[in-house]
Amino acid sequence: MKRKKSDKLWERALKVFPGGVNSPVRAFRSVGGNPVFVGSGKGSFIKDTDGNTYLDFLSSWGPLILGHAEPRVVRAIRSAAKDGSTFGATTRAEVELGELILNNLPFAERIRFVNSGTEAVMTALRMARGLTGRQMVIKFEGCYHGHNDALLARAGSGLLTAAGNIAEASSPGVPEEIVRNTLVLPLDDAAAFDAALKTYGDKIACVIIEPVPANAGLLLQRRAFIEHILNSARARKILVIFDEVISGFRLGFTGYSGRENLIPDIMTYGKIIGGGLPVGAIAGRAEIMNCLAPQGPVYQAGTLSGNPLAMAAGYAALKQLAHKNGEIYARLNKLATTLRQLFMAEIDPLFAAREWRIQLVQDASLFWFSFRKAGNLETVRNVTAIEAFSGKIYAQIFHAMLKHGIYLAPSAYEVGFLNAAMRKHDIEYFIATLKKIIGKLPAKIKDFA
Ligand code: PMP
């Protein structure tokens, strides 16, 4: 594996950006070593600046469900760019993407485009507060919703009560007064949720959850828990926000909401919706969405919102995803099944004589390696159940896979993404490589440095 050019760029980057990056996890801090600098991508592969190629299981953290430089998306961006990149005025491209989405999301009547998932969530919270006139929000430990002040919060150690946690800031610079209005609750715990509602019910504007939490591993939730949240919140006129920035347009076009027929008041989207360009969105019923300016009093705006290039890319991607009743999703699910079957046949037996094992956690084209003690077959539904030794084992697997031309997320807490450009032989190579690597790893947990 050649590294010269990447290492040189890294030296330069460290002098330009805080920590060398424009988004923290790219710096490889949790797996160690220097990041590789990506030069290009095509289909399921990326190539770094030294010419090494990698089968890419990151898909830019989710947006590229069709793979890199997908021809129709590239064509759409090129064609849009020729006509001018931004006007700050309303365009046809916005209407077309908006219609395409709403025509295929039967439970959404209006949508507003923004530029990132963070922005979508920020606006959703403001809408919920504006609509209810209440201030408090509930979030769940282990869910990530972007870098909004109100949600950069963790359970406050000093304030633990049966009724839930008044949060403390999880980053310096987040005002205490803001997170004092945030309650952080454990996932998969209906009793904790009920207790919080009992104590704070008439002060709570909304509850926000990733219905498929995919930012601290893949913490698959029981449907009954999500349903309980919806029903209990509704009974107290608390709005429910599903943050579908990852799950939206990935589990199927209609995301978790549509697949499970569990419909929240507000959905937030990002990633796939922009076809690889920066787009986020808030969607919901007209009576909710119409609170936004200029129709309603809740303010929200954006110079580059609904940007013509981003709209064209999103349209070209979503058009394919909506096509023929979700043919692409069927293909992705088939790849996911192959991954699971090969994992069970080839990888699972390797742990027979080890102190640790990997449990493959999966929902559609999302997957995660959950590191467990031997014999522990329990499903991890909560961030506290993630084993502390996971990071050390993952770092070794990550670097060995990288050397063999497989690019995984550079953190044990991040999920993997299959994309539609992958073929069966890509999954076979992934499993064969993983098998080789695990064969060489220590059997005892203490032997991981
Ligand atoms: N919500 C969820 C569920 C996410 O996964 C992310 C990003 N990973 C965000 C919000 C924030 O999106 P962005 O990075 O586009 O601001």
JSON list of N, CA, C and O and ligand atoms in Angstrom, two decimals, residues 23 61 115-119 121 143-148 210 212 214-215 243-247 268 270-271 279-280 414, ligand 1:
[
{"chain": "A", "resi": 23, "resn": "SER", "atom": "N", "xyz": [-14.39, 17.58, 9.30]},
{"chain": "A", "resi": 23, "resn": "SER", "atom": "CA", "xyz": [-15.40, 16.84, 10.08]},
{"chain": "A", "resi": 23, "resn": "SER", "atom": "C", "xyz": [-14.61, 15.80, 10.87]},
{"chain": "A", "resi": 23, "resn": "SER", "atom": "O", "xyz": [-13.79, 15.08, 10.29]},
{"chain": "A", "resi": 61, "resn": "TRP", "atom": "N", "xyz": [-20.68, 8.06, 4.17]},
{"chain": "A", "resi": 61, "resn": "TRP", "atom": "CA", "xyz": [-21.53, 8.02, 5.37]},
{"chain": "A", "resi": 61, "resn": "TRP", "atom": "C", "xyz": [-23.01, 7.93, 5.00]},
{"chain": "A", "resi": 61, "resn": "TRP", "atom": "O", "xyz": [-23.86, 8.39, 5.75]},
{"chain": "A", "resi": 115, "resn": "ASN", "atom": "N", "xyz": [-29.79, 22.55, 3.78]},
{"chain": "A", "resi": 115, "resn": "ASN", "atom": "CA", "xyz": [-28.50, 22.14, 3.21]},
{"chain": "A", "resi": 115, "resn": "ASN", "atom": "C", "xyz": [-27.79, 21.01, 3.94]},
{"chain": "A", "resi": 115, "resn": "ASN", "atom": "O", "xyz": [-26.72, 20.58, 3.51]},
{"chain": "A", "resi": 116, "resn": "SER", "atom": "N", "xyz": [-28.32, 20.55, 5.05]},
{"chain": "A", "resi": 116, "resn": "SER", "atom": "CA", "xyz": [-27.68, 19.45, 5.78]},
{"chain": "A", "resi": 116, "resn": "SER", "atom": "C", "xyz": [-28.68, 18.84, 6.75]},
{"chain": "A", "resi": 116, "resn": "SER", "atom": "O", "xyz": [-29.75, 19.42, 7.02]},
{"chain": "A", "resi": 117, "resn": "GLY", "atom": "N", "xyz": [-28.31, 17.70, 7.29]},
{"chain": "A", "resi": 117, "resn": "GLY", "atom": "CA", "xyz": [-29.14, 17.05, 8.30]},
{"chain": "A", "resi": 117, "resn": "GLY", "atom": "C", "xyz": [-29.23, 17.89, 9.56]},
{"chain": "A", "resi": 117, "resn": "GLY", "atom": "O", "xyz": [-30.29, 18.00, 10.19]},
{"chain": "A", "resi": 118, "resn": "THR", "atom": "N", "xyz": [-28.12, 18.49, 9.94]},
{"chain": "A", "resi": 118, "resn": "THR", "atom": "CA", "xyz": [-28.08, 19.34, 11.13]},
{"chain": "A", "resi": 118, "resn": "THR", "atom": "C", "xyz": [-29.11, 20.45, 11.02]},
{"chain": "A", "resi": 118, "resn": "THR", "atom": "O", "xyz": [-29.87, 20.72, 11.96]},
{"chain": "A", "resi": 119, "resn": "GLU", "atom": "N", "xyz": [-29.11, 21.08, 9.86]},
{"chain": "A", "resi": 119, "resn": "GLU", "atom": "CA", "xyz": [-30.06, 22.18, 9.63]},
{"chain": "A", "resi": 119, "resn": "GLU", "atom": "C", "xyz": [-31.51, 21.70, 9.69]},
{"chain": "A", "resi": 119, "resn": "GLU", "atom": "O", "xyz": [-32.39, 22.38, 10.23]},
{"chain": "A", "resi": 121, "resn": "VAL", "atom": "N", "xyz": [-32.73, 19.19, 11.37]},
{"chain": "A", "resi": 121, "resn": "VAL", "atom": "CA", "xyz": [-33.12, 18.92, 12.75]},
{"chain": "A", "resi": 121, "resn": "VAL", "atom": "C", "xyz": [-33.30, 20.23, 13.53]},
{"chain": "A", "resi": 121, "resn": "VAL", "atom": "O", "xyz": [-34.25, 20.38, 14.30]},
{"chain": "A", "resi": 143, "resn": "CYS", "atom": "N", "xyz": [-28.37, 8.33, 20.14]},
{"chain": "A", "resi": 143, "resn": "CYS", "atom": "CA", "xyz": [-28.83, 8.89, 18.86]},
{"chain": "A", "resi": 143, "resn": "CYS", "atom": "C", "xyz": [-28.06, 10.18, 18.59]},
{"chain": "A", "resi": 143, "resn": "CYS", "atom": "O", "xyz": [-27.79, 10.96, 19.50]},
{"chain": "A", "resi": 144, "resn": "TYR", "atom": "N", "xyz": [-27.72, 10.39, 17.34]},
{"chain": "A", "resi": 144, "resn": "TYR", "atom": "CA", "xyz": [-27.05, 11.63, 16.93]},
{"chain": "A", "resi": 144, "resn": "TYR", "atom": "C", "xyz": [-27.96, 12.36, 15.96]},
{"chain": "A", "resi": 144, "resn": "TYR", "atom": "O", "xyz": [-28.58, 11.75, 15.09]},
{"chain": "A", "resi": 145, "resn": "HIS", "atom": "N", "xyz": [-28.04, 13.67, 16.14]},
{"chain": "A", "resi": 145, "resn": "HIS", "atom": "CA", "xyz": [-28.94, 14.44, 15.28]},
{"chain": "A", "resi": 145, "resn": "HIS", "atom": "C", "xyz": [-28.24, 15.65, 14.68]},
{"chain": "A", "resi": 145, "resn": "HIS", "atom": "O", "xyz": [-28.86, 16.67, 14.42]},
{"chain": "A", "resi": 146, "resn": "GLY", "atom": "N", "xyz": [-26.92, 15.56, 14.50]},
{"chain": "A", "resi": 146, "resn": "GLY", "atom": "CA", "xyz": [-26.19, 16.71, 13.99]},
{"chain": "A", "resi": 146, "resn": "GLY", "atom": "C", "xyz": [-25.68, 17.54, 15.15]},
{"chain": "A", "resi": 146, "resn": "GLY", "atom": "O", "xyz": [-25.93, 17.22, 16.32]},
{"chain": "A", "resi": 147, "resn": "HIS", "atom": "N", "xyz": [-24.99, 18.64, 14.81]},
{"chain": "A", "resi": 147, "resn": "HIS", "atom": "CA", "xyz": [-24.31, 19.38, 15.88]},
{"chain": "A", "resi": 147, "resn": "HIS", "atom": "C", "xyz": [-25.10, 20.58, 16.38]},
{"chain": "A", "resi": 147, "resn": "HIS", "atom": "O", "xyz": [-24.57, 21.66, 16.62]},
{"chain": "A", "resi": 148, "resn": "ASN", "atom": "N", "xyz": [-26.42, 20.39, 16.53]},
{"chain": "A", "resi": 148, "resn": "ASN", "atom": "CA", "xyz": [-27.27, 21.42, 17.13]},
{"chain": "A", "resi": 148, "resn": "ASN", "atom": "C", "xyz": [-27.01, 21.54, 18.63]},
{"chain": "A", "resi": 148, "resn": "ASN", "atom": "O", "xyz": [-26.90, 20.53, 19.32]},
{"chain": "A", "resi": 210, "resn": "GLU", "atom": "N", "xyz": [-33.84, 8.70, 16.25]},
{"chain": "A", "resi": 210, "resn": "GLU", "atom": "CA", "xyz": [-33.50, 7.98, 15.02]},
{"chain": "A", "resi": 210, "resn": "GLU", "atom": "C", "xyz": [-34.25, 6.65, 15.17]},
{"chain": "A", "resi": 210, "resn": "GLU", "atom": "O", "xyz": [-33.90, 5.85, 16.04]},
{"chain": "A", "resi": 212, "resn": "VAL", "atom": "N", "xyz": [-34.06, 4.06, 13.54]},
{"chain": "A", "resi": 212, "resn": "VAL", "atom": "CA", "xyz": [-33.03, 3.02, 13.43]},
{"chain": "A", "resi": 212, "resn": "VAL", "atom": "C", "xyz": [-31.72, 3.69, 13.85]},
{"chain": "A", "resi": 212, "resn": "VAL", "atom": "O", "xyz": [-30.98, 4.19, 13.02]},
{"chain": "A", "resi": 214, "resn": "ALA", "atom": "N", "xyz": [-28.27, 4.73, 14.26]},
{"chain": "A", "resi": 214, "resn": "ALA", "atom": "CA", "xyz": [-27.13, 4.24, 13.47]},
{"chain": "A", "resi": 214, "resn": "ALA", "atom": "C", "xyz": [-25.90, 5.11, 13.66]},
{"chain": "A", "resi": 214, "resn": "ALA", "atom": "O", "xyz": [-25.04, 5.18, 12.80]},
{"chain": "A", "resi": 215, "resn": "ASN", "atom": "N", "xyz": [-25.83, 5.76, 14.82]},
{"chain": "A", "resi": 215, "resn": "ASN", "atom": "CA", "xyz": [-24.68, 6.64, 15.07]},
{"chain": "A", "resi": 215, "resn": "ASN", "atom": "C", "xyz": [-23.88, 6.25, 16.30]},
{"chain": "A", "resi": 215, "resn": "ASN", "atom": "O", "xyz": [-22.91, 6.92, 16.66]},
{"chain": "A", "resi": 243, "resn": "ASP", "atom": "N", "xyz": [-35.90, 11.26, 13.05]},
{"chain": "A", "resi": 243, "resn": "ASP", "atom": "CA", "xyz": [-34.73, 11.71, 12.30]},
{"chain": "A", "resi": 243, "resn": "ASP", "atom": "C", "xyz": [-34.34, 10.58, 11.35]},
{"chain": "A", "resi": 243, "resn": "ASP", "atom": "O", "xyz": [-33.71, 9.59, 11.76]},
{"chain": "A", "resi": 244, "resn": "GLU", "atom": "N", "xyz": [-34.74, 10.73, 10.10]},
{"chain": "A", "resi": 244, "resn": "GLU", "atom": "CA", "xyz": [-34.48, 9.70, 9.09]},
{"chain": "A", "resi": 244, "resn": "GLU", "atom": "C", "xyz": [-33.34, 10.13, 8.16]},
{"chain": "A", "resi": 244, "resn": "GLU", "atom": "O", "xyz": [-33.32, 9.78, 6.97]},
{"chain": "A", "resi": 245, "resn": "VAL", "atom": "N", "xyz": [-32.41, 10.89, 8.71]},
{"chain": "A", "resi": 245, "resn": "VAL", "atom": "CA", "xyz": [-31.27, 11.34, 7.88]},
{"chain": "A", "resi": 245, "resn": "VAL", "atom": "C", "xyz": [-30.51, 10.13, 7.32]},
{"chain": "A", "resi": 245, "resn": "VAL", "atom": "O", "xyz": [-30.08, 10.16, 6.16]},
{"chain": "A", "resi": 246, "resn": "ILE", "atom": "N", "xyz": [-30.38, 9.08, 8.11]},
{"chain": "A", "resi": 246, "resn": "ILE", "atom": "CA", "xyz": [-29.73, 7.86, 7.58]},
{"chain": "A", "resi": 246, "resn": "ILE", "atom": "C", "xyz": [-30.75, 6.88, 7.02]},
{"chain": "A", "resi": 246, "resn": "ILE", "atom": "O", "xyz": [-30.59, 6.36, 5.91]},
{"chain": "A", "resi": 247, "resn": "SER", "atom": "N", "xyz": [-31.83, 6.64, 7.74]},
{"chain": "A", "resi": 247, "resn": "SER", "atom": "CA", "xyz": [-32.77, 5.58, 7.34]},
{"chain": "A", "resi": 247, "resn": "SER", "atom": "C", "xyz": [-33.68, 5.98, 6.18]},
{"chain": "A", "resi": 247, "resn": "SER", "atom": "O", "xyz": [-34.16, 5.13, 5.44]},
{"chain": "A", "resi": 268, "resn": "THR", "atom": "N", "xyz": [-37.17, 14.26, 9.44]},
{"chain": "A", "resi": 268, "resn": "THR", "atom": "CA", "xyz": [-36.01, 15.01, 8.94]},
{"chain": "A", "resi": 268, "resn": "THR", "atom": "C", "xyz": [-35.20, 14.08, 8.04]},
{"chain": "A", "resi": 268, "resn": "THR", "atom": "O", "xyz": [-35.05, 12.89, 8.34]},
{"chain": "A", "resi": 270, "resn": "GLY", "atom": "N", "xyz": [-31.74, 13.81, 5.04]},
{"chain": "A", "resi": 270, "resn": "GLY", "atom": "CA", "xyz": [-30.45, 14.36, 4.59]},
{"chain": "A", "resi": 270, "resn": "GLY", "atom": "C", "xyz": [-29.81, 13.29, 3.71]},
{"chain": "A", "resi": 270, "resn": "GLY", "atom": "O", "xyz": [-30.49, 12.43, 3.17]},
{"chain": "A", "resi": 271, "resn": "LYS", "atom": "N", "xyz": [-28.51, 13.35, 3.60]},
{"chain": "A", "resi": 271, "resn": "LYS", "atom": "CA", "xyz": [-27.73, 12.30, 2.92]},
{"chain": "A", "resi": 271, "resn": "LYS", "atom": "C", "xyz": [-28.29, 11.90, 1.55]},
{"chain": "A", "resi": 271, "resn": "LYS", "atom": "O", "xyz": [-28.10, 12.63, 0.58]},
{"chain": "A", "resi": 279, "resn": "VAL", "atom": "N", "xyz": [-27.90, 18.40, 0.78]},
{"chain": "A", "resi": 279, "resn": "VAL", "atom": "CA", "xyz": [-29.33, 18.69, 0.92]},
{"chain": "A", "resi": 279, "resn": "VAL", "atom": "C", "xyz": [-29.83, 18.05, 2.21]},
{"chain": "A", "resi": 279, "resn": "VAL", "atom": "O", "xyz": [-29.42, 16.95, 2.57]},
{"chain": "A", "resi": 280, "resn": "GLY", "atom": "N", "xyz": [-30.68, 18.77, 2.91]},
{"chain": "A", "resi": 280, "resn": "GLY", "atom": "CA", "xyz": [-31.42, 18.20, 4.02]},
{"chain": "A", "resi": 280, "resn": "GLY", "atom": "C", "xyz": [-32.87, 18.59, 3.80]},
{"chain": "A", "resi": 280, "resn": "GLY", "atom": "O", "xyz": [-33.17, 19.41, 2.93]},
{"chain": "A", "resi": 414, "resn": "GLU", "atom": "N", "xyz": [-19.34, 3.39, 14.20]},
{"chain": "A", "resi": 414, "resn": "GLU", "atom": "CA", "xyz": [-20.02, 3.80, 12.98]},
{"chain": "A", "resi": 414, "resn": "GLU", "atom": "C", "xyz": [-20.47, 2.58, 12.19]},
{"chain": "A", "resi": 414, "resn": "GLU", "atom": "O", "xyz": [-19.86, 1.51, 12.28]},
{"chain": "B", "resi": 1, "resn": "PMP", "atom": "N1", "xyz": [-29.17, 13.06, 11.94]},
{"chain": "B", "resi": 1, "resn": "PMP", "atom": "C1", "xyz": [-28.64, 11.84, 11.74]},
{"chain": "B", "resi": 1, "resn": "PMP", "atom": "C2", "xyz": [-29.45, 10.63, 12.11]},
{"chain": "B", "resi": 1, "resn": "PMP", "atom": "C3", "xyz": [-27.36, 11.71, 11.20]},
{"chain": "B", "resi": 1, "resn": "PMP", "atom": "O1", "xyz": [-26.85, 10.50, 11.02]},
{"chain": "B", "resi": 1, "resn": "PMP", "atom": "C4", "xyz": [-26.64, 12.88, 10.87]},
{"chain": "B", "resi": 1, "resn": "PMP", "atom": "C5", "xyz": [-25.25, 12.81, 10.28]},
{"chain": "B", "resi": 1, "resn": "PMP", "atom": "N2", "xyz": [-24.59, 11.65, 10.32]},
{"chain": "B", "resi": 1, "resn": "PMP", "atom": "C6", "xyz": [-27.24, 14.12, 11.08]},
{"chain": "B", "resi": 1, "resn": "PMP", "atom": "C7", "xyz": [-28.51, 14.17, 11.61]},
{"chain": "B", "resi": 1, "resn": "PMP", "atom": "C8", "xyz": [-26.55, 15.38, 10.71]},
{"chain": "B", "resi": 1, "resn": "PMP", "atom": "O2", "xyz": [-26.46, 15.49, 9.34]},
{"chain": "B", "resi": 1, "resn": "PMP", "atom": "P1", "xyz": [-25.34, 16.40, 8.65]},
{"chain": "B", "resi": 1, "resn": "PMP", "atom": "O3", "xyz": [-24.03, 15.73, 8.93]},
{"chain": "B", "resi": 1, "resn": "PMP", "atom": "O4", "xyz": [-25.72, 16.42, 7.22]},
{"chain": "B", "resi": 1, "resn": "PMP", "atom": "O5", "xyz": [-25.44, 17.74, 9.29]}
]
